[in-house]
Coordinates of C-alpha atoms in Angstrom, one line a residue:
Chain A
M306 CA -40.5 26.8 0.6
L307 CA -38.0 29.8 1.4
N308 CA -38.6 29.1 5.1
E309 CA -37.9 25.4 4.9
T310 CA -34.5 26.0 3.2
V311 CA -33.5 28.8 5.5
F312 CA -34.3 26.9 8.7
L313 CA -32.7 23.9 7.7
V314 CA -29.8 24.3 10.2
P315 CA -31.0 24.9 13.6
T316 CA -30.1 28.2 15.3
S317 CA -28.5 26.5 18.2
Y318 CA -25.7 25.0 15.9
F319 CA -24.7 28.5 14.9
V320 CA -24.7 29.6 18.6
I321 CA -22.7 26.7 19.8
L322 CA -20.2 27.2 16.7
S323 CA -19.8 30.9 18.0
A324 CA -19.4 29.9 21.5
V325 CA -16.6 27.6 20.5
L326 CA -14.9 30.2 18.5
F327 CA -15.3 32.7 21.2
S328 CA -13.8 30.3 23.8
I329 CA -10.9 29.6 21.2
G330 CA -10.4 33.5 21.1
V331 CA -10.4 33.9 24.8
A332 CA -7.8 31.0 25.2
G333 CA -5.7 32.6 22.7
V334 CA -5.7 35.8 24.4
L335 CA -4.8 34.2 27.8
L336 CA -2.3 31.7 26.4
R337 CA -0.5 33.5 23.6
R338 CA 2.6 35.9 24.4
N339 CA 2.8 37.7 21.1
A340 CA 1.0 40.9 20.9
I341 CA -0.2 40.1 17.1
L342 CA -1.5 36.8 18.0
I343 CA -3.5 38.2 21.0
F344 CA -4.8 40.8 18.9
M345 CA -6.0 38.1 16.3
S346 CA -7.6 36.2 19.1
V347 CA -9.6 39.4 20.1
E348 CA -10.7 39.5 16.6
L349 CA -11.8 36.0 16.7
M350 CA -14.1 36.9 19.8
L351 CA -15.6 39.7 18.0
N352 CA -16.4 37.5 14.8
A353 CA -17.8 35.0 17.1
A354 CA -20.2 37.7 18.5
N355 CA -21.0 38.6 14.8
L356 CA -21.9 35.1 14.0
A357 CA -24.2 34.9 17.0
F358 CA -25.9 38.0 15.9
V359 CA -26.6 37.0 12.4
A360 CA -27.8 33.6 13.5
F361 CA -30.1 35.2 16.3
A362 CA -31.2 37.8 13.8
R363 CA -32.2 35.0 11.4
S364 CA -34.2 33.0 13.9
L365 CA -36.0 36.3 15.4
L366 CA -36.7 37.5 11.8
D367 CA -35.3 40.9 13.1
Q368 CA -32.6 43.0 11.3
G369 CA -31.4 44.5 14.5
G370 CA -28.8 41.9 14.8
Q371 CA -27.5 42.3 11.3
V372 CA -27.3 46.0 11.6
F373 CA -25.2 45.4 14.8
V374 CA -22.6 43.3 12.8
F375 CA -22.0 46.2 10.7
F376 CA -21.2 48.4 13.6
V377 CA -19.0 45.6 15.2
M378 CA -17.1 45.3 11.9
T379 CA -16.6 49.1 11.7
V380 CA -15.3 49.2 15.2
A381 CA -13.1 46.3 14.8
A382 CA -11.5 48.1 11.7
A383 CA -10.8 51.1 13.9
E384 CA -9.2 48.8 16.5
V385 CA -7.1 47.3 14.0
A386 CA -5.7 50.6 12.9
I387 CA -4.8 51.7 16.3
G388 CA -3.6 48.4 17.4
L389 CA -1.3 47.8 14.7
A390 CA 0.0 51.3 15.0
L391 CA 0.8 50.5 18.7
I392 CA 2.3 47.3 17.8
V393 CA 4.7 48.9 15.2
A394 CA 5.4 51.7 17.5
I395 CA 6.6 49.3 20.3
F396 CA 8.4 47.0 17.9
R397 CA 10.6 50.0 16.8
S398 CA 11.6 50.5 20.6
K399 CA 11.9 47.0 21.9
R400 CA 12.6 44.8 18.6
S401 CA 10.0 42.5 19.9
T402 CA 6.1 42.0 20.3
D403 CA 6.4 39.7 23.2
I404 CA 4.1 41.1 25.9
D405 CA 6.3 39.2 28.6
E406 CA 9.0 41.8 27.8
L407 CA 6.6 44.7 28.6
N408 CA 8.0 45.0 32.1
S409 CA 9.7 48.3 32.5
M410 CA 7.3 49.1 35.2
E411 CA 7.3 47.3 38.7
G412 CA 4.5 45.1 39.4
Chain B
M203 CA -39.9 48.5 12.4
N204 CA -41.1 52.0 12.1
L205 CA -39.3 54.6 9.8
P206 CA -37.5 57.3 11.7
T207 CA -39.0 60.5 11.7
L208 CA -37.7 64.1 12.7
E209 CA -39.3 63.9 16.1
S210 CA -38.2 60.4 16.9
I211 CA -34.6 61.3 16.1
N212 CA -34.8 64.5 18.2
L213 CA -31.5 65.9 17.3
A214 CA -32.0 68.9 19.7
A215 CA -32.0 66.6 22.8
S216 CA -28.5 65.1 21.9
L217 CA -27.0 68.5 20.8
P218 CA -24.4 68.5 23.6
V219 CA -22.8 65.4 22.1
L220 CA -23.4 66.3 18.6
I221 CA -21.7 69.7 19.1
L222 CA -18.7 68.1 20.9
A223 CA -18.3 65.0 18.2
G224 CA -18.7 67.7 15.3
W225 CA -16.2 70.2 16.8
A226 CA -13.8 67.4 17.4
C227 CA -13.8 66.4 13.8
L228 CA -13.5 70.0 12.5
L229 CA -10.8 70.6 14.9
T230 CA -8.7 67.6 13.6
A231 CA -8.6 69.4 10.4
I232 CA -8.2 72.9 11.7
D233 CA -5.3 71.8 13.7
L234 CA -3.3 71.0 10.5
F235 CA -3.3 74.8 9.8
I236 CA -2.0 75.7 13.3
S237 CA 1.9 75.8 13.3
P238 CA 3.6 73.5 15.8
E239 CA 4.8 76.3 18.0
R240 CA 1.2 77.7 18.5
K241 CA -0.4 74.3 19.5
H242 CA -1.9 76.0 22.7
W243 CA -4.5 77.7 20.1
T244 CA -5.9 74.2 19.5
A245 CA -6.1 73.8 23.2
W246 CA -8.2 76.9 23.4
L247 CA -10.4 76.0 20.5
A248 CA -10.9 72.6 22.1
V249 CA -12.1 74.6 25.3
L250 CA -14.3 76.6 23.0
G251 CA -16.0 73.4 21.9
L252 CA -16.6 72.2 25.5
L253 CA -18.0 75.6 26.3
A254 CA -20.4 75.5 23.5
S255 CA -21.3 71.9 24.4
G256 CA -21.7 73.0 28.1
V257 CA -24.2 76.0 26.9
A258 CA -26.4 73.3 25.0
L259 CA -26.2 71.2 28.1
G260 CA -27.4 74.0 30.1
F261 CA -30.3 74.8 27.8
E262 CA -31.2 70.9 27.9
A263 CA -31.2 71.0 31.8
V264 CA -33.5 73.7 31.6
A265 CA -35.8 72.0 29.4
Y266 CA -35.5 68.8 31.3
S267 CA -36.7 70.7 34.5
Q268 CA -39.8 71.8 32.6
R269 CA -40.7 68.6 30.5
G270 CA -39.0 65.9 32.0
A271 CA -37.0 63.1 30.2
V272 CA -37.0 62.7 26.4
S273 CA -35.7 60.1 24.0
A274 CA -33.6 60.5 21.0
F275 CA -32.8 58.5 17.9
G276 CA -35.9 56.4 18.1
D277 CA -35.6 55.3 21.8
M278 CA -31.8 54.5 21.4
A279 CA -30.9 57.3 23.6
V280 CA -32.5 58.9 26.5
V281 CA -32.0 62.4 27.8
D282 CA -32.7 62.3 31.6
G283 CA -31.4 63.7 34.8
F284 CA -28.8 60.9 35.2
A285 CA -27.5 61.6 31.6
L286 CA -27.4 65.4 32.2
F287 CA -25.5 65.3 35.5
L288 CA -22.8 62.9 34.2
Q289 CA -22.4 65.0 31.0
G290 CA -21.7 67.8 33.1
V291 CA -19.1 65.8 35.1
F292 CA -17.6 64.7 31.8
L293 CA -17.4 68.1 30.3
L294 CA -15.8 69.5 33.6
S295 CA -13.2 66.8 33.7
A296 CA -12.3 67.3 30.0
F297 CA -11.8 71.1 30.7
L298 CA -9.5 70.4 33.7
G299 CA -7.8 67.7 31.5
I300 CA -6.9 70.3 28.9
L301 CA -5.7 72.7 31.6
L302 CA -3.5 70.0 33.1
A303 CA -1.9 69.2 29.8
L304 CA -1.3 72.8 28.4
N305 CA 1.9 73.2 30.1
Y306 CA 2.9 69.8 30.7
L307 CA 2.9 68.7 26.9
P308 CA 5.5 71.4 25.9
R309 CA 7.6 70.7 28.8
H310 CA 7.8 67.1 28.0
N311 CA 8.3 67.7 24.3
I312 CA 5.1 65.8 23.3
E313 CA 3.0 68.7 22.1
R314 CA 0.8 67.8 19.4
G315 CA -2.6 69.2 18.5
E316 CA -4.1 65.6 18.5
Y317 CA -4.1 65.5 22.2
Y318 CA -6.9 68.1 22.3
T319 CA -9.0 66.6 19.5
L320 CA -8.7 63.0 21.0
L321 CA -9.8 64.3 24.3
L322 CA -12.7 65.9 22.8
F323 CA -13.6 62.4 21.0
T324 CA -13.3 60.5 24.1
T325 CA -15.4 63.0 26.0
S326 CA -18.2 62.8 23.4
G327 CA -18.0 59.1 23.8
M328 CA -18.4 59.4 27.5
M329 CA -21.3 61.8 27.0
L330 CA -22.9 59.5 24.6
M331 CA -22.6 56.6 27.0
A332 CA -24.5 58.7 29.8
M333 CA -27.5 58.8 27.3
A334 CA -27.3 55.2 26.0
A335 CA -30.6 53.4 26.0
D336 CA -29.9 50.4 23.6
L337 CA -27.0 48.1 23.8
I338 CA -25.8 49.0 20.4
V339 CA -25.3 52.7 21.6
V340 CA -23.6 51.3 24.7
F341 CA -21.1 49.3 22.7
L342 CA -20.5 52.4 20.3
A343 CA -20.0 54.8 23.1
L344 CA -17.8 52.5 24.9
E345 CA -15.5 52.3 21.9
L346 CA -15.8 56.0 21.1
L347 CA -14.5 56.5 24.6
S348 CA -11.8 53.7 24.7
L349 CA -10.2 54.1 21.3
P350 CA -9.0 57.7 21.7
L351 CA -7.7 56.7 25.2
Y352 CA -5.6 53.9 23.9
V353 CA -3.8 56.5 21.8
L354 CA -3.6 59.0 24.5
S355 CA -1.9 56.7 26.9
G356 CA 0.8 56.2 24.2
F357 CA 1.0 59.9 23.7
A358 CA 4.6 60.3 25.3
H359 CA 5.8 57.8 22.5
P360 CA 8.7 57.0 22.1
R361 CA 9.2 56.9 25.8
L362 CA 8.9 53.2 26.6
D363 CA 6.6 53.5 29.7
S364 CA 4.1 55.2 27.7
E365 CA 4.3 52.7 24.8
E366 CA 3.8 49.9 27.1
A367 CA 1.0 51.4 28.9
A368 CA -0.8 52.0 25.7
M369 CA -0.1 48.5 24.6
K370 CA -1.4 46.7 27.7
Y371 CA -4.5 49.2 27.8
F372 CA -5.1 48.5 24.3
L373 CA -5.0 44.6 24.5
L374 CA -6.9 44.4 27.7
G375 CA -9.5 46.9 26.6
A376 CA -10.0 45.1 23.3
F377 CA -10.2 41.9 25.2
A378 CA -13.0 43.4 27.5
S379 CA -15.0 44.8 24.4
G380 CA -14.9 41.2 23.2
F381 CA -16.6 40.0 26.2
L382 CA -19.0 43.0 26.0
V383 CA -20.1 42.4 22.4
Y384 CA -20.5 38.6 23.0
G385 CA -22.6 39.4 25.9
I386 CA -24.7 41.8 24.0
A387 CA -25.0 39.1 21.4
L388 CA -26.3 36.6 23.7
T389 CA -28.6 39.1 25.5
Y390 CA -30.0 40.0 22.0
G391 CA -30.5 36.1 21.4
G392 CA -32.3 35.8 24.8
A393 CA -34.4 38.8 24.7
G394 CA -35.1 39.5 21.0
T395 CA -34.0 43.1 21.2
T396 CA -31.0 45.3 22.2
L397 CA -33.3 48.1 23.5
L398 CA -32.8 48.2 27.3
S399 CA -36.6 48.9 27.7
G400 CA -37.2 45.8 25.5
V401 CA -34.8 43.5 27.3
V402 CA -36.5 44.2 30.7
E403 CA -40.1 43.4 29.1
A404 CA -38.7 40.2 27.6
L405 CA -37.0 39.0 31.0
V406 CA -40.1 39.9 32.9
G407 CA -42.0 37.8 30.6
G408 CA -44.1 40.0 28.7
G409 CA -42.4 39.6 25.5
P410 CA -41.7 36.5 23.4
A411 CA -38.6 35.8 25.5
P412 CA -37.2 33.0 23.5
N413 CA -34.5 32.2 26.1
P414 CA -33.9 34.0 29.4
V415 CA -30.9 31.9 30.3
L416 CA -29.1 33.1 27.3
A417 CA -29.9 36.6 28.5
I418 CA -28.5 36.1 32.0
V419 CA -25.2 34.5 30.6
G420 CA -25.1 37.4 28.3
M421 CA -25.5 39.7 31.4
G422 CA -22.6 38.1 33.1
L423 CA -20.4 38.8 30.1
I424 CA -21.6 42.4 29.9
L425 CA -20.6 42.6 33.5
V426 CA -17.0 41.4 32.6
G427 CA -16.7 43.9 29.8
L428 CA -17.8 46.8 31.9
G429 CA -15.8 45.7 35.0
F430 CA -12.7 46.0 33.0
K431 CA -13.5 49.5 32.2
V432 CA -14.2 50.5 35.7
A433 CA -11.2 48.5 37.0
A434 CA -13.0 46.3 39.5
V435 CA -11.3 43.4 40.9
P436 CA -10.6 40.7 39.3
F437 CA -10.4 42.7 36.2
H438 CA -8.2 45.5 37.4
M439 CA -4.6 44.1 36.4
W440 CA -4.0 46.6 33.7
T441 CA -4.8 49.7 35.7
P442 CA -1.5 50.2 37.9
D443 CA 0.8 49.9 34.8
V444 CA -1.3 52.0 32.4
Y445 CA -1.8 54.7 35.1
Q446 CA 1.8 54.9 35.8
G447 CA 3.1 54.6 32.2
A448 CA 0.6 57.2 30.5
P449 CA 1.4 60.9 30.5
T450 CA 0.2 62.4 33.8
P451 CA -2.5 64.5 32.4
V452 CA -4.0 61.5 30.5
T453 CA -4.0 59.5 33.6
A454 CA -5.8 62.1 35.6
F455 CA -8.4 62.4 32.9
M456 CA -8.7 58.6 32.3
S457 CA -9.0 57.7 35.8
V458 CA -12.0 60.1 36.3
G459 CA -13.7 60.1 32.7
A460 CA -13.3 56.6 31.8
K461 CA -14.3 55.3 35.1
A462 CA -17.3 57.6 35.2
G463 CA -18.2 56.4 31.6
G464 CA -18.1 52.9 32.6
F465 CA -20.3 53.4 35.7
A466 CA -22.7 55.2 33.6
A467 CA -23.2 52.2 31.4
L468 CA -23.1 49.9 34.2
L469 CA -26.0 51.6 36.2
R470 CA -28.1 52.2 33.2
V471 CA -27.7 48.6 31.8
F472 CA -28.2 46.7 35.1
L473 CA -31.0 49.0 36.5
I474 CA -32.8 49.4 33.3
A475 CA -32.6 46.1 31.5
F476 CA -31.9 43.5 34.0
P477 CA -33.9 44.6 37.3
A478 CA -35.6 41.3 37.1
T479 CA -32.6 39.3 37.7
G480 CA -31.3 41.7 40.6
D481 CA -30.9 38.7 43.0
T482 CA -28.2 37.3 40.8
W483 CA -26.2 40.4 39.8
G484 CA -26.8 42.1 43.1
V485 CA -24.9 39.3 44.9
V486 CA -21.9 39.1 42.5
I487 CA -21.6 43.1 42.3
A488 CA -21.8 43.2 46.1
I489 CA -18.8 40.7 46.1
I490 CA -16.9 42.3 43.5
A491 CA -17.4 45.7 45.3
A492 CA -15.9 44.1 48.7
L493 CA -12.9 42.6 46.6
T494 CA -12.2 45.7 44.9
M495 CA -12.2 47.9 48.0
I496 CA -10.0 45.5 49.8
L497 CA -7.5 44.8 47.1
G498 CA -7.2 48.4 46.0
N499 CA -6.6 49.9 49.4
V500 CA -4.4 47.2 50.8
V501 CA -2.2 47.0 48.0
A502 CA -2.0 50.9 47.7
I503 CA -0.1 50.7 51.0
S504 CA 2.9 49.4 49.6
Q505 CA 3.2 51.7 46.6
S506 CA 6.1 54.2 46.6
N507 CA 5.3 55.7 43.2
V508 CA 2.5 58.3 43.6
K509 CA 0.9 57.6 40.4
R510 CA 0.7 54.0 41.1
M511 CA -0.7 54.5 44.5
L512 CA -3.3 56.7 42.8
A513 CA -4.0 53.8 40.5
Y514 CA -4.7 51.5 43.3
S515 CA -6.6 54.2 44.9
S516 CA -8.8 54.5 41.8
I517 CA -9.3 50.7 41.9
A518 CA -10.4 51.1 45.6
H519 CA -12.8 54.0 44.8
A520 CA -14.5 51.9 41.8
G521 CA -15.3 49.5 44.8
Y522 CA -17.3 52.3 46.7
V523 CA -19.3 53.2 43.7
L524 CA -20.1 49.4 43.2
V525 CA -21.5 49.3 46.6
A526 CA -23.8 52.0 45.5
V527 CA -24.7 49.9 42.4
A528 CA -25.3 47.0 44.5
A529 CA -27.5 48.7 46.6
A530 CA -29.4 50.2 43.9
R531 CA -31.1 46.8 42.9
Y532 CA -33.7 47.3 45.7
P533 CA -36.5 49.6 44.0
E534 CA -37.0 51.5 47.1
V535 CA -33.4 52.5 47.4
E536 CA -32.8 53.0 43.7
P537 CA -33.1 56.9 43.5
L538 CA -31.0 57.4 46.7
A539 CA -28.4 54.8 45.6
V540 CA -28.0 56.3 42.0
S541 CA -27.8 59.8 43.1
A542 CA -25.2 58.7 45.6
A543 CA -23.3 57.0 42.8
V544 CA -23.3 60.0 40.5
F545 CA -22.5 62.4 43.4
Y546 CA -19.6 60.1 44.4
L547 CA -18.4 60.3 40.8
L548 CA -18.4 64.0 40.8
T549 CA -16.6 64.2 44.1
Y550 CA -14.0 61.9 42.9
A551 CA -13.5 63.6 39.6
V552 CA -12.7 67.1 41.3
T553 CA -10.5 65.5 44.1
N554 CA -8.6 63.2 41.7
L555 CA -7.9 65.8 39.0
G556 CA -6.6 67.9 41.8
A557 CA -4.3 65.4 43.3
F558 CA -3.1 64.7 39.8
A559 CA -2.4 68.5 39.2
I560 CA -0.2 68.3 42.3
V561 CA 1.7 65.3 40.9
I562 CA 2.0 67.2 37.5
A563 CA 3.5 70.2 39.4
L564 CA 6.1 68.0 41.0
E565 CA 7.0 65.9 38.0
R566 CA 10.2 66.7 36.3
D567 CA 10.8 66.9 32.7
D568 CA 12.2 63.4 32.4
G569 CA 9.0 61.8 34.1
T570 CA 10.7 61.3 37.5
G571 CA 9.8 63.2 40.8
V572 CA 6.7 61.4 41.3
E573 CA 7.7 59.3 44.5
V574 CA 6.3 59.7 47.8
E575 CA 9.7 61.1 48.9
D576 CA 9.7 63.9 46.4
F577 CA 6.8 65.4 48.4
A578 CA 9.1 66.1 51.5
G579 CA 9.5 69.6 52.6
L580 CA 6.7 70.9 50.2
A581 CA 5.0 72.6 53.0
K582 CA 8.1 74.9 53.5
T583 CA 8.6 75.8 49.9
R584 CA 5.1 75.7 48.5
P585 CA 2.7 75.9 51.4
W586 CA -0.3 76.4 49.4
L587 CA 0.3 73.4 47.3
A588 CA 0.9 71.4 50.4
I589 CA -2.5 72.6 51.9
A590 CA -4.3 71.9 48.6
M591 CA -2.6 68.4 48.6
T592 CA -3.6 67.8 52.0
L593 CA -7.2 68.6 51.3
F594 CA -7.2 66.2 48.3
M595 CA -5.8 63.4 50.4
L596 CA -8.5 64.1 53.1
S597 CA -11.1 63.9 50.5
L598 CA -9.9 60.7 49.0
T599 CA -9.7 59.1 52.6
G600 CA -13.2 60.5 53.3
I601 CA -12.4 62.8 56.1
P602 CA -14.2 66.2 56.5
P603 CA -14.3 69.0 55.4
S604 CA -14.1 67.6 52.0
A605 CA -16.2 66.3 49.1
G606 CA -14.9 62.7 49.7
M607 CA -16.5 62.6 53.0
V608 CA -19.8 63.7 51.8
G609 CA -19.7 61.3 48.9
K610 CA -18.9 58.2 51.1
F611 CA -21.4 59.3 53.3
F612 CA -24.2 59.1 50.9
V613 CA -23.0 55.8 49.3
F614 CA -23.0 54.1 52.7
Q615 CA -26.3 55.7 53.5
A616 CA -27.9 54.0 50.6
A617 CA -26.0 50.9 51.3
V618 CA -27.4 50.9 54.9
Q619 CA -31.0 51.4 53.7
A620 CA -30.7 48.6 51.2
S621 CA -29.0 46.1 54.0
V622 CA -32.4 45.9 55.7
G623 CA -33.0 42.2 55.3
D624 CA -29.6 41.9 53.1
P625 CA -26.8 40.7 55.4
L626 CA -24.5 40.6 52.5
I627 CA -24.8 44.3 51.7
L628 CA -24.4 45.1 55.2
T629 CA -21.1 43.2 55.3
V630 CA -19.9 45.0 52.2
T631 CA -20.9 48.3 53.8
I632 CA -18.8 47.4 57.0
I633 CA -15.9 46.2 54.8
G634 CA -16.2 49.7 52.9
V635 CA -16.0 51.7 56.2
L636 CA -13.0 49.3 57.5
T637 CA -11.1 49.8 54.3
S638 CA -11.6 53.6 54.3
V639 CA -9.8 53.6 57.7
I640 CA -6.9 51.4 56.1
S641 CA -6.8 53.9 53.3
A642 CA -5.9 56.7 55.7
F643 CA -2.6 55.1 56.1
Y644 CA -1.4 55.6 52.8
Y645 CA -3.2 58.9 51.8
L646 CA -1.8 60.6 54.9
R647 CA 1.7 59.4 54.3
I648 CA 1.8 62.2 51.8
P649 CA 0.8 65.2 54.3
V650 CA 3.2 63.5 56.8
M651 CA 6.0 63.8 54.2
M652 CA 5.2 67.3 53.2
Y653 CA 4.9 68.7 56.8
F654 CA 7.2 66.8 58.8
R655 CA 10.1 65.7 56.7
D656 CA 12.8 68.1 55.3
G657 CA 13.3 67.9 51.5
E658 CA 13.8 70.1 48.6
G659 CA 10.1 70.1 47.9
Q660 CA 10.6 71.3 44.4
A661 CA 7.2 72.1 42.4
N662 CA 6.5 74.0 39.1
V663 CA 3.1 75.5 39.0
Q664 CA 2.3 77.3 35.6
P665 CA -0.6 79.5 35.1
A666 CA -3.1 76.9 33.6
L667 CA -2.2 74.4 36.1
G668 CA -2.6 76.8 38.9
V669 CA -6.2 77.7 37.5
A670 CA -7.0 74.0 37.5
L671 CA -5.5 73.5 41.1
A672 CA -7.6 76.3 42.5
L673 CA -10.7 75.3 40.8
T674 CA -10.4 71.6 42.0
A675 CA -9.3 72.7 45.5
L676 CA -12.1 75.1 45.6
A677 CA -14.7 72.5 44.5
T678 CA -13.4 69.9 46.8
F679 CA -13.8 72.2 49.8
L680 CA -17.1 73.5 48.6
L681 CA -18.6 70.0 48.1
G682 CA -17.6 69.0 51.5
V683 CA -19.0 72.2 53.3
V684 CA -22.0 73.1 51.3
P685 CA -22.9 70.0 49.2
A686 CA -26.7 70.8 49.2
P687 CA -27.0 72.5 46.0
F688 CA -25.0 69.6 44.2
L689 CA -26.7 67.1 45.9
Q690 CA -30.0 68.7 44.9
M691 CA -28.7 68.0 41.3
A692 CA -27.7 64.8 42.0
R693 CA -31.2 63.8 43.5
H694 CA -32.6 64.7 40.0
A695 CA -30.2 62.4 38.4
L696 CA -32.7 59.7 38.0
L697 CA -32.7 56.9 35.6
T698 CA -35.7 56.9 33.0
L699 CA -36.9 54.2 30.9
A700 CA -36.8 55.4 27.2
G701 CA -40.1 55.8 25.3

C-alpha cells in the first residue's frame, strides 16, 4: 500500500521538472547582468540537481542520493557566504553589481 | 549497505590529507594569536603542516610500493600511485606558493594570516581530489579546492582588479559546479550509484543500469564542469581576467594547483567510470584539446601583459594534457598516457611557478611592472634572473634542456601510440606540435627583450623568493636533463579501481 502511494507520480516527471529548473538556471546565468541574480540562478541549478537526486534516490530505493543532497546544500551555503561577501566588497568599490561594469582589465 | 568499520574507513591511508586539513583548521585559530607584524610566523607554521603531510605521504608511498593500492572511506577514496604522485605535486606547489607570497604580501600591504590557512585548505582539497573514487568525493574535493581560491583571488581587496578577478572566478566557478552537480545527479540516475567503480559496472551492463542514456548526458555535463576548472576551450573565458587580476602568488599557485586538481578528477572520472563510452568522450576531448591548444597559443601572441600572456599559455598547456587524456582511452596506451599526463603536470608546475616567481620579482608595489617591456635590459642588471627566465620560457615552449621538452615528448609519444588507427588523435598530435612552434614566438620574445633591448631591468629578489627561484630553476633543469628517476615515479602513477 505504501509503495502504491509513493510511486503515484512517475520519476520521469520529477526529472523533467528538474531539467526545466536547471535550464532556467543556466538561462538566468547567461542572460542576467546583475551579480546577485546570476548567483540566484546558480543556486537554482544546484537545487535542480537536488531534486533530481531525491527523485532518483526514491526510484532506486537507495539513500545515497539523499545523502548527496545534504552535501550539496552544505556546499551551497558555504558558497553563499563567500559569494555575498564578494558581492558586498565589489559593491563598496563600484556602487554597482552589474557584471558588465567589471571591465577594468583588457579583453 | 554495509556499516562502516574501522578497516574500511582506513584513516591511515588518507593521513596526508587529514593532517593538512586538520592543521589548516587549527592554524586558523592559532593565527588569531599572532600579532599583525609577525604574520610570517603563520607562513612558517603552514610550511610545518605541509612538511608533516609530506612525511605522511612519504610513509604512504613506501607502504604503496609494498602492498599496492588501498581504498579508504569504504571505497569512496583510493590511495594509488596516481594519487600519491599528484599529492606530491600539490604539496610542492603549495610550498612554493608560500615562498612566493612571503615577501609579496607585506610589500603590497595585504599581509593577512588567512592567505596561508586558505592555501592549506585548497591544497587539502586538491589532495582529496587526487584520491576521489566516488562522485560525492569529487564534488566535495572540487568545492574544497575552489572556495578558498575564490577568496584568495580577491585577496588584494580593495584593489579593484583583484575584486573583479574574484567575482568573475566565483560566478563562473559556481556556474561550473552547477553543471558538475547536475551531471553527477544524472549519472547517479543512470547508473544507480555514485561510486566510480559502480558506474562502470552499470554502464558495461553488469548492474541494473536503469538508463545508460542519462549517464551519458551526465558524463557530458561533468565534462563541462571539469572543463571550466582546467580552463579548456570553450570554457576558458574567465582565465585571462582572473589570472591578471589576482595577486601574482595566487595566480602562480592557481595556474598550477587548480589545473592539476581538475585533471586529477578528469582522468580518474573518465578513465575509471566511463571507459565503456570512450568512443564518445574520446572524440569530444580530442577536439577540445585541439581548440584549446590553438586558441591558447594564438591569442597569447598578442598579449603585452606577462600575467595575461601566461594565462593564455596556461590554457594552451591544458590542451597538451588533454591530448594525453584523449589518448588514454585506449586500454593499451592508458598506462603510458596517464603517466605522461601526470609527468607533464609536474613539469608544468615547477616551470610555471618559476616563471611567476620572476614576474613577482619584477612587479612593483603598485602592481605595475608586469609588461613584456619591463623585461628589457634584465640580462645586464640581473644576469642570473635572465638565465632562469630563459630556462623557464624554453621549458614552456618545449625546447631542451628543460622539463617542458621531456613532458611534451612523453605526451606526444603516448598520443602517437594511440593514433594507430585513429586519424583524429594523429591530427590533434600534429596540431600540438605545430602550436608548440607557434608558442616559441611569444615565449622567446621575453629572452629577446632581456638580452637584446636596453632598459632599466629592475627586479627585487628577496630571500624566500630567491629560494623558490633556485628550487624551480634547478627542478626545471634537472627534469629536462635527468628525467629518468621522476619518470620512473610517474610510471607507477597508475589508476586503480577502488575495492
